[in-house]
PDB file of C-alpha atoms in Angstrom:
ATOM      1  CA  UNK F   1      51.522  -7.964 -10.113  1.00  0.00           C
ATOM      2  CA  UNK F   2      47.765  -7.523 -10.765  1.00  0.00           C
ATOM      3  CA  UNK F   3      46.425  -4.164 -10.552  1.00  0.00           C
ATOM      4  CA  UNK F   4      43.927  -3.203  -7.778  1.00  0.00           C
ATOM      5  CA  UNK F   5      40.472  -5.353  -7.625  1.00  0.00           C
ATOM      6  CA  UNK F   6      41.859  -7.830 -10.754  1.00  0.00           C
ATOM      7  CA  UNK F   7      40.339 -10.739 -11.314  1.00  0.00           C
ATOM      8  CA  UNK F   8      42.232 -14.332 -11.737  1.00  0.00           C
ATOM      9  CA  UNK F   9      42.595 -13.613 -15.640  1.00  0.00           C
ATOM     10  CA  UNK F  10      43.589  -9.979 -14.834  1.00  0.00           C
ATOM     11  CA  UNK F  11      40.557  -8.453 -15.625  1.00  0.00           C
ATOM     12  CA  UNK F  12      40.136  -5.238 -13.708  1.00  0.00           C
ATOM     13  CA  UNK F  13      36.591  -4.682 -12.062  1.00  0.00           C
ATOM     14  CA  UNK F  14      34.658  -1.736 -13.170  1.00  0.00           C
ATOM     15  CA  UNK F  15      34.705   1.126 -11.401  1.00  0.00           C
ATOM     16  CA  UNK F  16      31.240   1.188  -9.763  1.00  0.00           C
ATOM     17  CA  UNK F  17      32.102  -2.313  -8.573  1.00  0.00           C
ATOM     18  CA  UNK F  18      35.316  -1.364  -7.266  1.00  0.00           C
ATOM     19  CA  UNK F  19      33.893   1.518  -5.330  1.00  0.00           C
ATOM     20  CA  UNK F  20      31.059  -0.571  -3.970  1.00  0.00           C
ATOM     21  CA  UNK F  21      33.676  -3.138  -2.960  1.00  0.00           C
ATOM     22  CA  UNK F  22      35.981  -0.628  -1.420  1.00  0.00           C
ATOM     23  CA  UNK F  23      32.979   0.972   0.830  1.00  0.00           C
ATOM     24  CA  UNK F  24      31.801  -2.658   1.790  1.00  0.00           C
ATOM     25  CA  UNK F  25      35.625  -3.906   2.906  1.00  0.00           C
ATOM     26  CA  UNK F  26      35.312  -0.838   4.877  1.00  0.00           C
ATOM     27  CA  UNK F  27      32.161  -1.256   6.670  1.00  0.00           C
ATOM     28  CA  UNK F  28      33.100  -5.224   7.058  1.00  0.00           C
ATOM     29  CA  UNK F  29      36.495  -4.141   9.090  1.00  0.00           C
ATOM     30  CA  UNK F  30      34.122  -1.458  11.499  1.00  0.00           C
ATOM     31  CA  UNK F  31      31.739  -3.883  12.289  1.00  0.00           C
ATOM     32  CA  UNK F  32      33.940  -7.169  12.366  1.00  0.00           C
ATOM     33  CA  UNK F  33      33.078  -7.625  15.644  1.00  0.00           C
ATOM     34  CA  UNK F  34      29.351  -6.847  15.753  1.00  0.00           C
ATOM     35  CA  UNK F  35      28.845  -8.792  12.894  1.00  0.00           C
ATOM     36  CA  UNK F  36      30.246 -11.946  14.357  1.00  0.00           C
ATOM     37  CA  UNK F  37      28.911 -11.642  18.321  1.00  0.00           C
ATOM     38  CA  UNK F  38      25.259 -10.594  16.708  1.00  0.00           C
ATOM     39  CA  UNK F  39      24.891 -12.911  13.668  1.00  0.00           C
ATOM     40  CA  UNK F  40      28.029 -15.482  13.521  1.00  0.00           C
ATOM     41  CA  UNK F  41      28.958 -14.417  10.308  1.00  0.00           C
ATOM     42  CA  UNK F  42      32.678 -13.276   9.315  1.00  0.00           C
ATOM     43  CA  UNK F  43      33.888 -12.089   6.218  1.00  0.00           C
ATOM     44  CA  UNK F  44      37.188 -11.625   4.699  1.00  0.00           C
ATOM     45  CA  UNK F  45      39.012 -11.127   1.469  1.00  0.00           C
ATOM     46  CA  UNK F  46      40.379 -14.621  -0.032  1.00  0.00           C
ATOM     47  CA  UNK F  47      44.156 -12.855  -1.125  1.00  0.00           C
ATOM     48  CA  UNK F  48      45.923 -11.525   1.714  1.00  0.00           C
ATOM     49  CA  UNK F  49      47.305  -8.946  -0.217  1.00  0.00           C
ATOM     50  CA  UNK F  50      43.949  -7.513  -0.082  1.00  0.00           C
ATOM     51  CA  UNK F  51      44.762  -6.711  -4.106  1.00  0.00           C
ATOM     52  CA  UNK F  52      42.159  -9.079  -5.462  1.00  0.00           C
ATOM     53  CA  UNK F  53      38.455  -8.098  -4.602  1.00  0.00           C
ATOM     54  CA  UNK F  54      36.699 -10.735  -6.128  1.00  0.00           C
ATOM     55  CA  UNK F  55      37.120 -13.560  -3.691  1.00  0.00           C
ATOM     56  CA  UNK F  56      35.485 -13.524  -0.474  1.00  0.00           C
ATOM     57  CA  UNK F  57      36.112 -15.937   2.515  1.00  0.00           C
ATOM     58  CA  UNK F  58      32.533 -16.444   4.533  1.00  0.00           C
ATOM     59  CA  UNK F  59      32.320 -18.233   7.561  1.00  0.00           C
ATOM     60  CA  UNK F  60      29.142 -19.119   9.492  1.00  0.00           C
ATOM     61  CA  UNK F  61      29.742 -20.275  13.171  1.00  0.00           C
ATOM     62  CA  UNK F  62      28.279 -23.529  13.792  1.00  0.00           C
ATOM     63  CA  UNK F  63      27.254 -21.995  17.020  1.00  0.00           C
ATOM     64  CA  UNK F  64      24.913 -19.174  15.323  1.00  0.00           C
ATOM     65  CA  UNK F  65      22.840 -21.755  13.823  1.00  0.00           C
ATOM     66  CA  UNK F  66      19.492 -22.686  15.548  1.00  0.00           C
ATOM     67  CA  UNK F  67      20.206 -25.266  17.901  1.00  0.00           C
ATOM     68  CA  UNK F  68      16.948 -27.198  17.547  1.00  0.00           C
ATOM     69  CA  UNK F  69      17.100 -27.219  14.016  1.00  0.00           C
ATOM     70  CA  UNK F  70      18.710 -29.684  11.847  1.00  0.00           C
ATOM     71  CA  UNK F  71      21.687 -28.201  10.412  1.00  0.00           C
ATOM     72  CA  UNK F  72      22.614 -26.641  13.861  1.00  0.00           C
ATOM     73  CA  UNK F  73      22.230 -29.936  15.462  1.00  0.00           C
ATOM     74  CA  UNK F  74      24.360 -31.849  12.705  1.00  0.00           C
ATOM     75  CA  UNK F  75      27.401 -29.430  12.793  1.00  0.00           C
ATOM     76  CA  UNK F  76      27.267 -29.577  16.422  1.00  0.00           C
ATOM     77  CA  UNK F  77      27.482 -33.220  16.706  1.00  0.00           C
ATOM     78  CA  UNK F  78      30.071 -33.618  13.975  1.00  0.00           C
ATOM     79  CA  UNK F  79      32.106 -31.252  15.996  1.00  0.00           C
ATOM     80  CA  UNK F  80      32.227 -28.319  13.044  1.00  0.00           C
ATOM     81  CA  UNK F  81      33.074 -25.317  14.172  1.00  0.00           C
ATOM     82  CA  UNK F  82      32.134 -23.347  11.319  1.00  0.00           C
ATOM     83  CA  UNK F  83      30.537 -23.665   7.705  1.00  0.00           C
ATOM     84  CA  UNK F  84      33.214 -21.920   5.120  1.00  0.00           C
ATOM     85  CA  UNK F  85      32.178 -20.519   1.582  1.00  0.00           C
ATOM     86  CA  UNK F  86      33.684 -18.515  -1.238  1.00  0.00           C
ATOM     87  CA  UNK F  87      31.848 -15.489  -2.706  1.00  0.00           C
ATOM     88  CA  UNK F  88      32.934 -14.610  -5.916  1.00  0.00           C
ATOM     89  CA  UNK F  89      31.974 -11.033  -6.844  1.00  0.00           C
ATOM     90  CA  UNK F  90      31.099 -10.829 -11.034  1.00  0.00           C
ATOM     91  CA  UNK F  91      32.015  -7.846 -12.985  1.00  0.00           C
ATOM     92  CA  UNK F  92      28.745  -6.081 -12.526  1.00  0.00           C
ATOM     93  CA  UNK F  93      28.301  -6.763  -9.149  1.00  0.00           C
ATOM     94  CA  UNK F  94      26.239  -4.833  -7.323  1.00  0.00           C
ATOM     95  CA  UNK F  95      23.685  -5.121 -10.350  1.00  0.00           C
ATOM     96  CA  UNK F  96      24.264  -8.601 -10.435  1.00  0.00           C
ATOM     97  CA  UNK F  97      24.480 -11.667  -7.533  1.00  0.00           C
ATOM     98  CA  UNK F  98      27.685 -12.995  -6.305  1.00  0.00           C
ATOM     99  CA  UNK F  99      28.515 -16.752  -6.575  1.00  0.00           C
ATOM    100  CA  UNK F 100      28.612 -18.577  -3.822  1.00  0.00           C
ATOM    101  CA  UNK F 101      29.831 -22.195  -2.774  1.00  0.00           C
ATOM    102  CA  UNK F 102      30.044 -24.207   0.145  1.00  0.00           C
ATOM    103  CA  UNK F 103      34.079 -24.990   0.869  1.00  0.00           C
ATOM    104  CA  UNK F 104      33.433 -27.435   3.625  1.00  0.00           C
ATOM    105  CA  UNK F 105      32.009 -29.427   5.727  1.00  0.00           C
ATOM    106  CA  UNK F 106      30.787 -31.675   3.100  1.00  0.00           C
ATOM    107  CA  UNK F 107      26.645 -31.933   2.111  1.00  0.00           C
ATOM    108  CA  UNK F 108      24.665 -34.308   0.803  1.00  0.00           C
ATOM    109  CA  UNK F 109      23.989 -32.735  -2.712  1.00  0.00           C
ATOM    110  CA  UNK F 110      20.716 -31.162  -2.504  1.00  0.00           C
ATOM    111  CA  UNK F 111      21.133 -31.000   1.566  1.00  0.00           C
ATOM    112  CA  UNK F 112      20.563 -27.530   2.714  1.00  0.00           C
ATOM    113  CA  UNK F 113      20.267 -25.485  -0.835  1.00  0.00           C
ATOM    114  CA  UNK F 114      23.992 -27.124  -1.341  1.00  0.00           C
ATOM    115  CA  UNK F 115      24.776 -28.961  -4.570  1.00  0.00           C
ATOM    116  CA  UNK F 116      27.213 -30.610  -6.715  1.00  0.00           C
ATOM    117  CA  UNK F 117      30.885 -29.200  -5.704  1.00  0.00           C
ATOM    118  CA  UNK F 118      29.198 -26.976  -2.879  1.00  0.00           C
ATOM    119  CA  UNK F 119      27.221 -24.897  -5.384  1.00  0.00           C
ATOM    120  CA  UNK F 120      24.728 -22.652  -3.299  1.00  0.00           C
ATOM    121  CA  UNK F 121      21.379 -22.565  -4.740  1.00  0.00           C
ATOM    122  CA  UNK F 122      19.243 -19.972  -3.307  1.00  0.00           C
ATOM    123  CA  UNK F 123      16.610 -17.561  -4.801  1.00  0.00           C
ATOM    124  CA  UNK F 124      18.938 -14.433  -3.341  1.00  0.00           C
ATOM    125  CA  UNK F 125      21.881 -15.683  -5.609  1.00  0.00           C
ATOM    126  CA  UNK F 126      19.534 -15.277  -8.874  1.00  0.00           C
ATOM    127  CA  UNK F 127      19.370 -12.139 -10.961  1.00  0.00           C
ATOM    128  CA  UNK F 128      15.594 -12.023 -10.104  1.00  0.00           C
ATOM    129  CA  UNK F 129      16.044 -12.565  -6.366  1.00  0.00           C
ATOM    130  CA  UNK F 130      19.093 -10.187  -5.699  1.00  0.00           C
ATOM    131  CA  UNK F 131      18.473  -6.606  -4.488  1.00  0.00           C
ATOM    132  CA  UNK F 132      21.453  -4.710  -5.457  1.00  0.00           C
ATOM    133  CA  UNK F 133      21.318  -3.212  -1.969  1.00  0.00           C
ATOM    134  CA  UNK F 134      22.220  -6.077   0.073  1.00  0.00           C
ATOM    135  CA  UNK F 135      25.630  -6.123   1.449  1.00  0.00           C
ATOM    136  CA  UNK F 136      28.059  -8.776   1.966  1.00  0.00           C
ATOM    137  CA  UNK F 137      27.346  -9.027   5.846  1.00  0.00           C
ATOM    138  CA  UNK F 138      23.871  -9.157   4.640  1.00  0.00           C
ATOM    139  CA  UNK F 139      24.147 -11.601   2.275  1.00  0.00           C
ATOM    140  CA  UNK F 140      26.069 -13.971   4.970  1.00  0.00           C
ATOM    141  CA  UNK F 141      23.048 -13.678   7.429  1.00  0.00           C
ATOM    142  CA  UNK F 142      20.534 -14.415   4.896  1.00  0.00           C
ATOM    143  CA  UNK F 143      22.595 -17.377   3.962  1.00  0.00           C
ATOM    144  CA  UNK F 144      22.469 -18.445   7.334  1.00  0.00           C
ATOM    145  CA  UNK F 145      18.950 -17.933   7.653  1.00  0.00           C
ATOM    146  CA  UNK F 146      18.157 -19.971   4.318  1.00  0.00           C
ATOM    147  CA  UNK F 147      20.489 -22.987   5.101  1.00  0.00           C
ATOM    148  CA  UNK F 148      18.775 -23.308   8.374  1.00  0.00           C
ATOM    149  CA  UNK F 149      15.146 -23.435   6.890  1.00  0.00           C
ATOM    150  CA  UNK F 150      16.616 -26.570   4.861  1.00  0.00           C
ATOM    151  CA  UNK F 151      16.992 -30.025   5.238  1.00  0.00           C
ATOM    152  CA  UNK F 152      19.463 -32.721   4.414  1.00  0.00           C
ATOM    153  CA  UNK F 153      22.472 -34.279   5.449  1.00  0.00           C
ATOM    154  CA  UNK F 154      25.943 -32.794   6.549  1.00  0.00           C
ATOM    155  CA  UNK F 155      28.273 -35.894   5.188  1.00  0.00           C
ATOM    156  CA  UNK F 156      31.474 -34.563   7.553  1.00  0.00           C
ATOM    157  CA  UNK F 157      33.988 -32.152   8.350  1.00  0.00           C
ATOM    158  CA  UNK F 158      36.004 -32.304   5.303  1.00  0.00           C
ATOM    159  CA  UNK F 159      35.684 -30.183   2.146  1.00  0.00           C
ATOM    160  CA  UNK F 160      33.137 -30.513  -0.538  1.00  0.00           C
ATOM    161  CA  UNK F 161      34.144 -32.436  -3.509  1.00  0.00           C
TER     162      UNK F 161
END
């Protein structure tokens, strides 16, 4: 069994990173209902046992996107309930931004800042654009806001290729 916070290769996260993620997890649980109702954002660990703090699942409800916007309209027209993303925490978090990719729905490459294999390309996710004080729920809200400003095509409800 992997150590708490261990990555896929069994590499343990540094203490500072573990402390930050532990605080984040407590805050996410404490404010889950509020974050969901106010922002349409939901965060969970990908690992159901809770031992791997590197991988997270971020869901942004389609109903939380601007109804007049292109993305919100396309999601609703295709009966897609949420945009589902994977958030991967690097060892140098919070000084380094997480890596984020869209799992589903499927987007035409370049649409709404989504690129090949679901990679999300936003300034916030670069070393230069990442404020280390950004919490994971704040990240979810910012991704929603940035994607709402984008243009493009939602290909369908299935997973990204």
